[in-house]
mmCIF file of C-alpha atoms in Angstrom:
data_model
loop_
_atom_site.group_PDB
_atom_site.id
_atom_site.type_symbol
_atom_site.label_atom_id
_atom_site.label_comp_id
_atom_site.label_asym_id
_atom_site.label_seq_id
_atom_site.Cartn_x
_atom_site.Cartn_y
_atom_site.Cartn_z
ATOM 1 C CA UNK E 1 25.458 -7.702 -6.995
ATOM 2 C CA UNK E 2 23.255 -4.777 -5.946
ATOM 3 C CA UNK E 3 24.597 -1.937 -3.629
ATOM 4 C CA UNK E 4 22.900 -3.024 -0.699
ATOM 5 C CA UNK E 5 24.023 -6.953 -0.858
ATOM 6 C CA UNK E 6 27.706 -5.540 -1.794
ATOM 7 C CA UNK E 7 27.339 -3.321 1.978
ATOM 8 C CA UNK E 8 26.271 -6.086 3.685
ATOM 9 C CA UNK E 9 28.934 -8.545 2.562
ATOM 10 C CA UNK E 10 31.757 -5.243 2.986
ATOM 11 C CA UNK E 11 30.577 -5.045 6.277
ATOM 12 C CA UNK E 12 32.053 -8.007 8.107
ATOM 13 C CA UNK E 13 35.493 -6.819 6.938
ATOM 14 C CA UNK E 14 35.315 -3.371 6.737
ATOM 15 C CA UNK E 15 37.372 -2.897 10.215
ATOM 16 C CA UNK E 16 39.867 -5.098 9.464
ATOM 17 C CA UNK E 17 41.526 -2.487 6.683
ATOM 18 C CA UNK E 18 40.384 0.497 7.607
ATOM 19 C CA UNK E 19 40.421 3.057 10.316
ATOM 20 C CA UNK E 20 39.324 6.675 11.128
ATOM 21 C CA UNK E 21 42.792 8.663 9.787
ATOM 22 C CA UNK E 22 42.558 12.291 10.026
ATOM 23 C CA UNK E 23 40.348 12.696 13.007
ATOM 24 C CA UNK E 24 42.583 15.800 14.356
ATOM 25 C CA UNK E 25 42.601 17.566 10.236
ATOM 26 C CA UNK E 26 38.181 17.411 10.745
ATOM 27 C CA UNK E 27 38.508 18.267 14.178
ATOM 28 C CA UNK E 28 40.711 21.246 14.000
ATOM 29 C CA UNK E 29 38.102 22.134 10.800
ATOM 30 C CA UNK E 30 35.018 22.597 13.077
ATOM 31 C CA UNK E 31 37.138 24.024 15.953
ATOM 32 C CA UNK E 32 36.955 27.166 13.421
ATOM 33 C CA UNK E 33 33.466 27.664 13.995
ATOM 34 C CA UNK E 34 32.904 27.423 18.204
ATOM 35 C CA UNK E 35 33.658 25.351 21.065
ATOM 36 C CA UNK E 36 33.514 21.517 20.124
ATOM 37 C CA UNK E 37 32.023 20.277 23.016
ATOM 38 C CA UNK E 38 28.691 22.357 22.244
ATOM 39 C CA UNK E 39 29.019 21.661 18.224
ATOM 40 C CA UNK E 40 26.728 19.192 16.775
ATOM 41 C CA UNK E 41 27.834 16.809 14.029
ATOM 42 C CA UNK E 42 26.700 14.679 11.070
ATOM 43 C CA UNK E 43 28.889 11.670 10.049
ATOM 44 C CA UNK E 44 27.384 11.551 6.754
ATOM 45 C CA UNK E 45 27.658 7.805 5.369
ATOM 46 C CA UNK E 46 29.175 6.520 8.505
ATOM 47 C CA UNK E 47 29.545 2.920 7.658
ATOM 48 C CA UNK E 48 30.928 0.711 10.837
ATOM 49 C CA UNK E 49 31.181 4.230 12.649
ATOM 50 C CA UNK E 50 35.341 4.708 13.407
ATOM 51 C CA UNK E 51 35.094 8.325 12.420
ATOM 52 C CA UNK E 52 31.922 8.924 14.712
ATOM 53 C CA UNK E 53 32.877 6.939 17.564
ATOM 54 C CA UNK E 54 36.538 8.738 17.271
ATOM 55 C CA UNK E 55 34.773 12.027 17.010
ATOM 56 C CA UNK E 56 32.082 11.507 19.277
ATOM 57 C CA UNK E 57 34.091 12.306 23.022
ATOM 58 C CA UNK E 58 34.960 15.517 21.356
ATOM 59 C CA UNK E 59 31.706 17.413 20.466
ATOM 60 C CA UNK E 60 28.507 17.383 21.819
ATOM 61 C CA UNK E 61 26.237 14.901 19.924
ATOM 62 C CA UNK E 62 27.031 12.778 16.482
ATOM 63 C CA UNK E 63 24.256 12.118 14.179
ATOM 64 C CA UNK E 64 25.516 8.910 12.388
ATOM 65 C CA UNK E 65 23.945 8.486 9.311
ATOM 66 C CA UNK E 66 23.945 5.193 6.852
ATOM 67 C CA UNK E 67 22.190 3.882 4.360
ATOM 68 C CA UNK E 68 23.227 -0.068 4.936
ATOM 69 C CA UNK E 69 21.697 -1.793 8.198
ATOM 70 C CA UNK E 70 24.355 -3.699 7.933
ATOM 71 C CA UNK E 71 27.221 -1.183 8.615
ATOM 72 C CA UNK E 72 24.959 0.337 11.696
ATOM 73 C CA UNK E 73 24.709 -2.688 13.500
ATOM 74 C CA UNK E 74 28.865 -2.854 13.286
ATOM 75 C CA UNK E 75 28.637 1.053 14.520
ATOM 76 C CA UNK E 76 26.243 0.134 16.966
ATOM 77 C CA UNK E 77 28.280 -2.089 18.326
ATOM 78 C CA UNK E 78 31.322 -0.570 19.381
ATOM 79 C CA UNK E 79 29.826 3.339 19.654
ATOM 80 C CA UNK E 80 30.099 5.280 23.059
ATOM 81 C CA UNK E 81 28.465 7.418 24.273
ATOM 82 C CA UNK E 82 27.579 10.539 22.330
ATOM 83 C CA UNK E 83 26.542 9.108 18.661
ATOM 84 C CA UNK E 84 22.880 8.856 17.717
ATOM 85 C CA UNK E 85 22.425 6.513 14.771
ATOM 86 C CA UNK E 86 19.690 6.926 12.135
ATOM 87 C CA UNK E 87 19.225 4.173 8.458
ATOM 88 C CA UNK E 88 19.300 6.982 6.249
ATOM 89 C CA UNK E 89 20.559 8.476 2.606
ATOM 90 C CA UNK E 90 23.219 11.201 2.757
ATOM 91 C CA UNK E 91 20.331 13.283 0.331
ATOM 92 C CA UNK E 92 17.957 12.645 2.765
ATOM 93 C CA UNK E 93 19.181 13.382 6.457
ATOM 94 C CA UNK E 94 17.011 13.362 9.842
ATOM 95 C CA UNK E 95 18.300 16.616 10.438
ATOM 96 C CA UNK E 96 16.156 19.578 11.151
ATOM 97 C CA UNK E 97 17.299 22.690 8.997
ATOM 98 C CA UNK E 98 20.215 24.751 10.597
ATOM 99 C CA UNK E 99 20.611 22.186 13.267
ATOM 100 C CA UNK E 100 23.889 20.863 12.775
ATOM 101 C CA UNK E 101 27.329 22.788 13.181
ATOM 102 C CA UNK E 102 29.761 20.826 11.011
ATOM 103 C CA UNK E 103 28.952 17.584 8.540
ATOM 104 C CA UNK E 104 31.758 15.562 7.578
ATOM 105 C CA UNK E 105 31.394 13.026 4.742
ATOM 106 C CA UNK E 106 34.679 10.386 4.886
ATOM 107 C CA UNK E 107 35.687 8.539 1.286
ATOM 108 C CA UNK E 108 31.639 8.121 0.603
ATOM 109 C CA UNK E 109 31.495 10.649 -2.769
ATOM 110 C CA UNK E 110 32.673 7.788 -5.139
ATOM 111 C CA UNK E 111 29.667 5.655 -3.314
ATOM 112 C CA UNK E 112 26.797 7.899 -4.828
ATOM 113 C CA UNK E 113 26.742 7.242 -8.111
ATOM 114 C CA UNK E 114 27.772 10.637 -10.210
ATOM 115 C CA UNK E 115 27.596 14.149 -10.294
ATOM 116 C CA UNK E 116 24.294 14.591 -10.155
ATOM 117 C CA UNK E 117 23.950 12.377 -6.867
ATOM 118 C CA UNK E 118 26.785 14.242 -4.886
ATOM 119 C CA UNK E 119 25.719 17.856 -5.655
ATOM 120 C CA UNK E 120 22.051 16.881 -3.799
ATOM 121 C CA UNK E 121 23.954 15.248 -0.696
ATOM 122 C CA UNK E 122 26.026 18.923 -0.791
ATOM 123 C CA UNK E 123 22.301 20.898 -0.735
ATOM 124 C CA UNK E 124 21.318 18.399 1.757
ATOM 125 C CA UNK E 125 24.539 19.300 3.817
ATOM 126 C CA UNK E 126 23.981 23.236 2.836
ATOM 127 C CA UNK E 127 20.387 22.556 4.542
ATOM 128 C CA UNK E 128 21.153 20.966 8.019
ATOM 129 C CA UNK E 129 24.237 23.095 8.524
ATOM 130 C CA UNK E 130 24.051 26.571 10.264
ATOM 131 C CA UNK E 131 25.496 29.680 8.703
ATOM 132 C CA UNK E 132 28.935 29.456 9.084
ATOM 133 C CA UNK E 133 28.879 25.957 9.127
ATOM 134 C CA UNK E 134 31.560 23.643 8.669
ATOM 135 C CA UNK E 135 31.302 20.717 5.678
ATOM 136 C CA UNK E 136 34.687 18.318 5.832
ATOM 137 C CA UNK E 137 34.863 15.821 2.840
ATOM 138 C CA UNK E 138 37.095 12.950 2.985
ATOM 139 C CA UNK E 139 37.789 12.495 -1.024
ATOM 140 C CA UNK E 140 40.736 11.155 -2.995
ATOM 141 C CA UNK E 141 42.233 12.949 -6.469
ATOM 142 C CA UNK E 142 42.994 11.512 -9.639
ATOM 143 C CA UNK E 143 46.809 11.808 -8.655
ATOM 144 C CA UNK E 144 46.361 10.309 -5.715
ATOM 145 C CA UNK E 145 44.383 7.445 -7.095
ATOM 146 C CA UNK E 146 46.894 6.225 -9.504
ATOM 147 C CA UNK E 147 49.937 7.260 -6.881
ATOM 148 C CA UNK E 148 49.001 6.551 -3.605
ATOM 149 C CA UNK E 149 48.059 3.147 -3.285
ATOM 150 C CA UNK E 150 50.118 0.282 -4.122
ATOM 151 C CA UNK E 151 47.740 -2.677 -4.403
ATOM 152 C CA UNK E 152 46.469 0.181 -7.071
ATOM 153 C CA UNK E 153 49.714 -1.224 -9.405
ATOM 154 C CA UNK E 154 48.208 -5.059 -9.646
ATOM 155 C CA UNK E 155 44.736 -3.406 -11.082
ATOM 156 C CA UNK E 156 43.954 -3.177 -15.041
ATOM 157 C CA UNK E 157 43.287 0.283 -16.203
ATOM 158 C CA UNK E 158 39.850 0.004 -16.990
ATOM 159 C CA UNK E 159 39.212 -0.416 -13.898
ATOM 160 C CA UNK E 160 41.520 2.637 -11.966
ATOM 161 C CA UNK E 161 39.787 5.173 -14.929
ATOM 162 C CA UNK E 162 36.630 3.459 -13.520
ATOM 163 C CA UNK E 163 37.437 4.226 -9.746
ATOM 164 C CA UNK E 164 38.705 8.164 -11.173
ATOM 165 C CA UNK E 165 35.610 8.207 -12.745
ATOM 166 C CA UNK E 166 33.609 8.233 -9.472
ATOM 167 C CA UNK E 167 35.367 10.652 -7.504
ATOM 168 C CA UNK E 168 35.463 14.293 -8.516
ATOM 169 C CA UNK E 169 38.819 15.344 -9.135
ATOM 170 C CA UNK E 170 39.955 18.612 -6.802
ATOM 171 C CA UNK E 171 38.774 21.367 -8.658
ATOM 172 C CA UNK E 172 35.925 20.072 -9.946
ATOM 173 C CA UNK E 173 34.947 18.937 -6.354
ATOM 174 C CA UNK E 174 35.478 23.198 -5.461
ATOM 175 C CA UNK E 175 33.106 24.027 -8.155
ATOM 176 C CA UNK E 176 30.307 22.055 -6.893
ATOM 177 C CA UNK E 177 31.066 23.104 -3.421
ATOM 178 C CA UNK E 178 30.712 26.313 -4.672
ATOM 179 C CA UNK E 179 27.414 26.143 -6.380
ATOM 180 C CA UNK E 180 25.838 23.848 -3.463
ATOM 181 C CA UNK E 181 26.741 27.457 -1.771
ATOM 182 C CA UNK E 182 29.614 26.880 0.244
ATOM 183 C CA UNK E 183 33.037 28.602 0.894
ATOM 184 C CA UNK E 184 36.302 27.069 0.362
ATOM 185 C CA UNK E 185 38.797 27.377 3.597
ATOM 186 C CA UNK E 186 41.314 24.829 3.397
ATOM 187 C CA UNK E 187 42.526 21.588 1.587
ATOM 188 C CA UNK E 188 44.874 19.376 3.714
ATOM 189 C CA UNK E 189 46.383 16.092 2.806
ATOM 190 C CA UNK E 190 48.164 14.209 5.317
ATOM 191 C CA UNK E 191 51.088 13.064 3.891
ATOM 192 C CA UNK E 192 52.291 9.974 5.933
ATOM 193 C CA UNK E 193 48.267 8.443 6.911
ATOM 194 C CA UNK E 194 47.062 5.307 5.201
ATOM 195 C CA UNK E 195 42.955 4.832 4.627
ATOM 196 C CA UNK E 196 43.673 0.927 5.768
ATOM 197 C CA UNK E 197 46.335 1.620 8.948
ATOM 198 C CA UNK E 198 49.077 -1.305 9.042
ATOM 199 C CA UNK E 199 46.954 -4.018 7.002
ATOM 200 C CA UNK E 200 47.966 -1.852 4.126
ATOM 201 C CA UNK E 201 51.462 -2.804 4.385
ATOM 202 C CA UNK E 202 50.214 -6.485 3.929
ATOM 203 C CA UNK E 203 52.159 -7.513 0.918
ATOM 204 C CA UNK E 204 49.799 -10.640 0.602
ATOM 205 C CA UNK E 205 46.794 -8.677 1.624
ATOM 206 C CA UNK E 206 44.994 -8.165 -2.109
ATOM 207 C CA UNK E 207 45.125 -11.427 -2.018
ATOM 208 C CA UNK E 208 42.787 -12.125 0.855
ATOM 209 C CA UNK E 209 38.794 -11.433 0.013
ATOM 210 C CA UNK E 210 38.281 -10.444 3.613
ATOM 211 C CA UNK E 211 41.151 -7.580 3.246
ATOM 212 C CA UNK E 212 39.913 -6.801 -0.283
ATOM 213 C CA UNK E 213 36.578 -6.001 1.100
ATOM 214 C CA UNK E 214 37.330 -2.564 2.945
ATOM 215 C CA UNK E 215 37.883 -1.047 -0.315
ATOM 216 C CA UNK E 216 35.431 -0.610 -2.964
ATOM 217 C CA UNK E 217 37.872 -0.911 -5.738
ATOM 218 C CA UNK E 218 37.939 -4.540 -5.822
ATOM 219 C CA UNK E 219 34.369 -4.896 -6.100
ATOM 220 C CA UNK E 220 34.321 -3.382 -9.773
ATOM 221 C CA UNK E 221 37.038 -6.676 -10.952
ATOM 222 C CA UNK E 222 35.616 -9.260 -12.604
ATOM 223 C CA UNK E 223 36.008 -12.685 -11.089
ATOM 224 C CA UNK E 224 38.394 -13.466 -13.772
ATOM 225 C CA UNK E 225 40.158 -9.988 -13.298
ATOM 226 C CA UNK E 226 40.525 -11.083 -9.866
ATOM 227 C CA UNK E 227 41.846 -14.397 -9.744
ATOM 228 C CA UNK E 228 44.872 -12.730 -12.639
ATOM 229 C CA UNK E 229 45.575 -10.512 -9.730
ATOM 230 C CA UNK E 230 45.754 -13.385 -6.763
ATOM 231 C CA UNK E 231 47.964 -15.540 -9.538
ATOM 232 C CA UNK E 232 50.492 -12.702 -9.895
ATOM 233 C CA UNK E 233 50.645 -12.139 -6.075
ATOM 234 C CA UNK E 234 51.001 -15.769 -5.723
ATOM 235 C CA UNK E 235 54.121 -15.460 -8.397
ATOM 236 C CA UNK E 236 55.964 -12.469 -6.978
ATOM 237 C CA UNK E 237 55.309 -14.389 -3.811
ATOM 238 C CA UNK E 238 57.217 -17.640 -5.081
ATOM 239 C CA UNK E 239 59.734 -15.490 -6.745
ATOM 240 C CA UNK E 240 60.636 -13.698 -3.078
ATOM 241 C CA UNK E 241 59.923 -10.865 -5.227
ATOM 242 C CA UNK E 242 56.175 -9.313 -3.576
ATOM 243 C CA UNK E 243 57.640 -7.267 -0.614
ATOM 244 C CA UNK E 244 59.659 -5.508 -2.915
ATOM 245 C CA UNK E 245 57.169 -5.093 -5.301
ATOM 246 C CA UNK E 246 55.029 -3.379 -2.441
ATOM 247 C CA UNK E 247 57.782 -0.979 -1.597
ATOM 248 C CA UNK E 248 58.801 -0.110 -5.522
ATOM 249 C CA UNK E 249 54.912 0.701 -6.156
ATOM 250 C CA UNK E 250 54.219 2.231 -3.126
ATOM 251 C CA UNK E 251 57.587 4.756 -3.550
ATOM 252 C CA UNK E 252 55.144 7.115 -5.234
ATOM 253 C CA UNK E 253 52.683 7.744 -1.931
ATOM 254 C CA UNK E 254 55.256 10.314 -0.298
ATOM 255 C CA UNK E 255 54.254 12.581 -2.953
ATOM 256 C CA UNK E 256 50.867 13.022 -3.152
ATOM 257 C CA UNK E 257 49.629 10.948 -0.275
ATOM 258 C CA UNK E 258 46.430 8.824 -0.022
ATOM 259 C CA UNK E 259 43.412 10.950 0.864
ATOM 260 C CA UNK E 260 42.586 14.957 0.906
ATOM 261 C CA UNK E 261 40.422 16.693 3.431
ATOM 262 C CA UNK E 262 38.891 19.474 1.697
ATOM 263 C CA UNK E 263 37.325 22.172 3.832
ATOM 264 C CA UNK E 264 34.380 24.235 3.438
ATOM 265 C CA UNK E 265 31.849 26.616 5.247
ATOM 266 C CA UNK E 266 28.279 27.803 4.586
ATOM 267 C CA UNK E 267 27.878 30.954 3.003
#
């Protein structure tokens, strides 16, 4: 399945697992540089839009940026107000240079396909942000990867080295920061949010393709892969044995948490 088709099928479900969490942590980031209401933004891979409708009555203007048609006509949709949408890459943003006062990029890295690909979205951020710009990436670690999600526990390995493989752990992610020219300020995990609000606490949910399909994960399984995973929710189910299942795997999430917000400015 190409990128584009995968998008386009994600797209129908995407809202149904996930949510915009940490609004306040990327709004309390570009407070640092001016008064919001005059600040223009770039949601950078916006998908269905909850982070730029959420940020939108906040700032002045949102510059909502995706690649899939498919995910703007969700954000279309249900936008307010405030959010100007353009069918764009994150490496390639209809952004004049300087224009934009903060760019935040929300769990999109793993999405670009390797190093190479995220350090020329971070120039193309560097280039449409002012000087003293603000640059908020949503991003997961390695730890929190393996820790922080407990559908993660049903998964073969392959395929959670796979999903590490794709995002840049924490300090590597600072040292390309750093290179693309930008300042570190602040990393800030919030402990007690979860990427896909209350459907996460679906014990069933993994084994639902719509619920599956607001996190990228699944789509590296194999069909066989997958249907081992439904059959063992389907046992733990019959054995009255899958809530606590959900709460023994998921006991590791109050340590590390599910997502990191790692702040940076333009130097």
């Amino acid at each position: 399945m190409s990128a584009a088709e995968l998008y386009t099928r994600t797209a129908a479900h995407y809202d149904r697992t996930r949510a915009a969490v940490g609004v306040e942590i990327i709004l309390g980031c570009l407070a640092a540089g001016g008064e919001l209401h005059r600040q223009t933004v770039v949601d950078a891979g916006c998908g269905t839009g909850n982070y730029a409708r959420a940020l939108s009555p906040h700032v002045g203007v949102v510059h909502a940026v995706d690649r899939s048609e498919a995910m703007l006509v969700q954000a279309r949709a249900k936008a307010g107000g405030g959010v100007v949408f353009h069918r764009a890459g994150v490496d390639s943003l209809p952004v004049g240079d300087g224009a934009a006062d903060g760019v935040t990029i929300n769990q999109v890295l793993h999405h670009l396909g390797g190093e190479d690909a995220i350090a020329a979205a971070f120039a193309e951020f560097r280039r449409v942000l002012r000087p003293g710009g603000a640059l908020v990436v949503n991003t997961c670690s390695h730890r929190q990867l393996r820790h922080g999600f407990w559908p993660y526990r049903l998964l073969p390995e392959a395929v959670l080295a796979a999903m590490a493989a794709r995002h840049p752990d924490l300090p590597r992610l600072r040292e390309m920061l750093a290179a693309a020219g930008f300042a570190h300020r602040a990393a800030v995990v919030p402990a007690d949010a979860v990427l896909q609000g209350a459907a996460y606490f679906n014990a069933r949910g993994p084994a639902d393709a719509g619920w599956r399909g607001g996190d990228s994960i699944w789509s590296l399984l194999s069909a066989e892969q997958t249907a081992v995973v439904e059959k063992r929710i389907a046992a733990l189910a019959r054995q009255d044995a899958l809530e606590q299942f959900m709460r023994d795997a998921d006991a590791g999430r109050e340590n590390c948490g599910q997502m990191t917000f790692v702040f940076s400015v333009k130097v």
